[in-house]
Amino acid sequence: MLNFTAYTVDQIKDAFGILSGQRYEFIIEVEVEEDDELYTENGIYIRALYLVDEEKTRLLKYELFEKATDRYIELELEDDELQAVENFCKEHVQDGAVN
């Protein structure tokens, strides 16, 4: 189970205006239990790209990194963890909205 401890969210600017909707980059720090395969002593964070396009929203991509070293972790989240990340992004996307 993932425990979200801190996050930042920024709207990604489309300099050329060719993409539909708004994209947001989340950096989400998480704690995991020691017996979880995602566990590292240095901690982990998730870099997630989230799309808001009119009435539909979705997680486009995510990557896992070791917090202290920024080393990419080549593992995938389980379905329930992935759903938790998507729900988290949906709940917090307005924190990165630029008017």
PDB file of C-alpha atoms in Angstrom:
ATOM      1  CA  MET A   1       0.000   0.000   0.000  1.00  0.00           C
ATOM      2  CA  LEU A   2       1.247   3.453  -0.919  1.00  0.00           C
ATOM      3  CA  ASN A   3       1.211   6.291   1.595  1.00  0.00           C
ATOM      4  CA  PHE A   4       1.413   9.679  -0.150  1.00  0.00           C
ATOM      5  CA  THR A   5       3.509  12.036   2.001  1.00  0.00           C
ATOM      6  CA  ALA A   6       4.179  15.121  -0.156  1.00  0.00           C
ATOM      7  CA  TYR A   7       3.639  16.305  -3.693  1.00  0.00           C
ATOM      8  CA  THR A   8       4.087  19.076  -6.210  1.00  0.00           C
ATOM      9  CA  VAL A   9       2.008  19.637  -9.321  1.00  0.00           C
ATOM     10  CA  ASP A  10       2.773  21.894 -12.260  1.00  0.00           C
ATOM     11  CA  GLN A  11       0.866  22.553 -15.442  1.00  0.00           C
ATOM     12  CA  ILE A  12       2.915  21.699 -18.521  1.00  0.00           C
ATOM     13  CA  LYS A  13       2.799  24.415 -21.156  1.00  0.00           C
ATOM     14  CA  ASP A  14       2.145  23.372 -24.754  1.00  0.00           C
ATOM     15  CA  ALA A  15       4.359  25.902 -26.522  1.00  0.00           C
ATOM     16  CA  PHE A  16       3.100  24.928 -29.968  1.00  0.00           C
ATOM     17  CA  GLY A  17      -0.604  24.550 -29.119  1.00  0.00           C
ATOM     18  CA  ILE A  18      -0.881  21.176 -30.817  1.00  0.00           C
ATOM     19  CA  LEU A  19      -2.043  19.036 -27.894  1.00  0.00           C
ATOM     20  CA  SER A  20      -5.638  18.943 -26.727  1.00  0.00           C
ATOM     21  CA  GLY A  21      -6.445  19.471 -23.058  1.00  0.00           C
ATOM     22  CA  GLN A  22      -4.150  20.417 -20.202  1.00  0.00           C
ATOM     23  CA  ARG A  23      -1.306  18.263 -18.952  1.00  0.00           C
ATOM     24  CA  TYR A  24       0.064  18.273 -15.430  1.00  0.00           C
ATOM     25  CA  GLU A  25       3.241  16.837 -13.965  1.00  0.00           C
ATOM     26  CA  PHE A  26       2.985  15.431 -10.452  1.00  0.00           C
ATOM     27  CA  ILE A  27       5.961  14.568  -8.263  1.00  0.00           C
ATOM     28  CA  ILE A  28       4.509  12.444  -5.451  1.00  0.00           C
ATOM     29  CA  GLU A  29       6.646  11.265  -2.552  1.00  0.00           C
ATOM     30  CA  VAL A  30       5.462   7.959  -1.151  1.00  0.00           C
ATOM     31  CA  GLU A  31       6.227   5.686   1.753  1.00  0.00           C
ATOM     32  CA  VAL A  32       5.995   1.938   1.308  1.00  0.00           C
ATOM     33  CA  GLU A  33       6.309  -0.885   3.809  1.00  0.00           C
ATOM     34  CA  GLU A  34       9.704  -2.565   4.151  1.00  0.00           C
ATOM     35  CA  ASP A  35       8.368  -5.862   2.803  1.00  0.00           C
ATOM     36  CA  ASP A  36       7.093  -4.199  -0.415  1.00  0.00           C
ATOM     37  CA  GLU A  37       9.200  -4.748  -3.556  1.00  0.00           C
ATOM     38  CA  LEU A  38       9.121  -0.952  -4.122  1.00  0.00           C
ATOM     39  CA  TYR A  39      10.868  -0.289  -0.816  1.00  0.00           C
ATOM     40  CA  THR A  40      14.313   1.337  -0.763  1.00  0.00           C
ATOM     41  CA  GLU A  41      16.104   2.876   2.199  1.00  0.00           C
ATOM     42  CA  ASN A  42      16.396   6.118   0.262  1.00  0.00           C
ATOM     43  CA  GLY A  43      12.649   6.361  -0.328  1.00  0.00           C
ATOM     44  CA  ILE A  44      10.789   6.678  -3.617  1.00  0.00           C
ATOM     45  CA  TYR A  45       8.754   9.171  -5.562  1.00  0.00           C
ATOM     46  CA  ILE A  46       6.416   8.901  -8.510  1.00  0.00           C
ATOM     47  CA  ARG A  47       6.567  11.228 -11.513  1.00  0.00           C
ATOM     48  CA  ALA A  48       3.098  11.160 -13.096  1.00  0.00           C
ATOM     49  CA  LEU A  49       1.698  12.918 -16.156  1.00  0.00           C
ATOM     50  CA  TYR A  50      -2.025  13.608 -15.916  1.00  0.00           C
ATOM     51  CA  LEU A  51      -4.428  14.815 -18.620  1.00  0.00           C
ATOM     52  CA  VAL A  52      -7.501  17.013 -18.191  1.00  0.00           C
ATOM     53  CA  ASP A  53      -9.429  17.339 -21.467  1.00  0.00           C
ATOM     54  CA  GLU A  54     -12.915  18.843 -21.170  1.00  0.00           C
ATOM     55  CA  GLU A  55     -14.814  16.300 -19.065  1.00  0.00           C
ATOM     56  CA  LYS A  56     -12.379  13.391 -19.268  1.00  0.00           C
ATOM     57  CA  THR A  57      -9.286  12.968 -17.161  1.00  0.00           C
ATOM     58  CA  ARG A  58      -6.698  10.214 -17.045  1.00  0.00           C
ATOM     59  CA  LEU A  59      -3.231   9.227 -16.018  1.00  0.00           C
ATOM     60  CA  LEU A  60      -1.025   9.295 -19.129  1.00  0.00           C
ATOM     61  CA  LYS A  61       2.222   7.941 -17.728  1.00  0.00           C
ATOM     62  CA  TYR A  62       4.093   7.339 -14.509  1.00  0.00           C
ATOM     63  CA  GLU A  63       7.664   6.551 -13.522  1.00  0.00           C
ATOM     64  CA  LEU A  64       9.203   5.500 -10.214  1.00  0.00           C
ATOM     65  CA  PHE A  65      12.426   7.012  -8.881  1.00  0.00           C
ATOM     66  CA  GLU A  66      14.618   6.585  -5.825  1.00  0.00           C
ATOM     67  CA  LYS A  67      14.294   9.799  -3.844  1.00  0.00           C
ATOM     68  CA  ALA A  68      17.893  10.348  -2.681  1.00  0.00           C
ATOM     69  CA  THR A  69      19.578   9.490  -5.997  1.00  0.00           C
ATOM     70  CA  ASP A  70      16.878  10.209  -8.627  1.00  0.00           C
ATOM     71  CA  ARG A  71      17.661   6.737  -9.998  1.00  0.00           C
ATOM     72  CA  TYR A  72      14.881   5.315 -12.219  1.00  0.00           C
ATOM     73  CA  ILE A  73      13.271   2.203 -10.734  1.00  0.00           C
ATOM     74  CA  GLU A  74      12.192  -0.272 -13.396  1.00  0.00           C
ATOM     75  CA  LEU A  75       9.108  -1.640 -11.640  1.00  0.00           C
ATOM     76  CA  GLU A  76       5.396  -1.278 -12.247  1.00  0.00           C
ATOM     77  CA  LEU A  77       2.678  -0.411  -9.780  1.00  0.00           C
ATOM     78  CA  GLU A  78      -0.028  -2.946  -9.053  1.00  0.00           C
ATOM     79  CA  ASP A  79      -3.536  -2.152 -10.306  1.00  0.00           C
ATOM     80  CA  ASP A  80      -4.788  -0.910  -6.927  1.00  0.00           C
ATOM     81  CA  GLU A  81      -1.684   1.274  -6.476  1.00  0.00           C
ATOM     82  CA  LEU A  82      -2.088   2.673  -9.980  1.00  0.00           C
ATOM     83  CA  GLN A  83      -5.729   3.488  -9.234  1.00  0.00           C
ATOM     84  CA  ALA A  84      -4.669   5.234  -6.010  1.00  0.00           C
ATOM     85  CA  VAL A  85      -2.179   7.397  -7.945  1.00  0.00           C
ATOM     86  CA  GLU A  86      -4.819   8.275 -10.546  1.00  0.00           C
ATOM     87  CA  ASN A  87      -7.334   9.167  -7.818  1.00  0.00           C
ATOM     88  CA  PHE A  88      -4.712  11.286  -6.049  1.00  0.00           C
ATOM     89  CA  CYS A  89      -3.960  13.211  -9.251  1.00  0.00           C
ATOM     90  CA  LYS A  90      -7.670  13.748  -9.921  1.00  0.00           C
ATOM     91  CA  GLU A  91      -8.190  15.127  -6.406  1.00  0.00           C
ATOM     92  CA  HIS A  92      -5.177  17.481  -6.553  1.00  0.00           C
ATOM     93  CA  VAL A  93      -4.993  18.587 -10.192  1.00  0.00           C
ATOM     94  CA  GLN A  94      -6.538  21.992  -9.415  1.00  0.00           C
ATOM     95  CA  ASP A  95      -3.493  22.800  -7.262  1.00  0.00           C
ATOM     96  CA  GLY A  96      -1.488  23.104 -10.491  1.00  0.00           C
ATOM     97  CA  ALA A  97      -4.074  24.918 -12.620  1.00  0.00           C
ATOM     98  CA  VAL A  98      -2.980  28.225 -14.105  1.00  0.00           C
ATOM     99  CA  ASN A  99      -5.685  30.731 -14.895  1.00  0.00           C
TER     100      ASN A  99
END
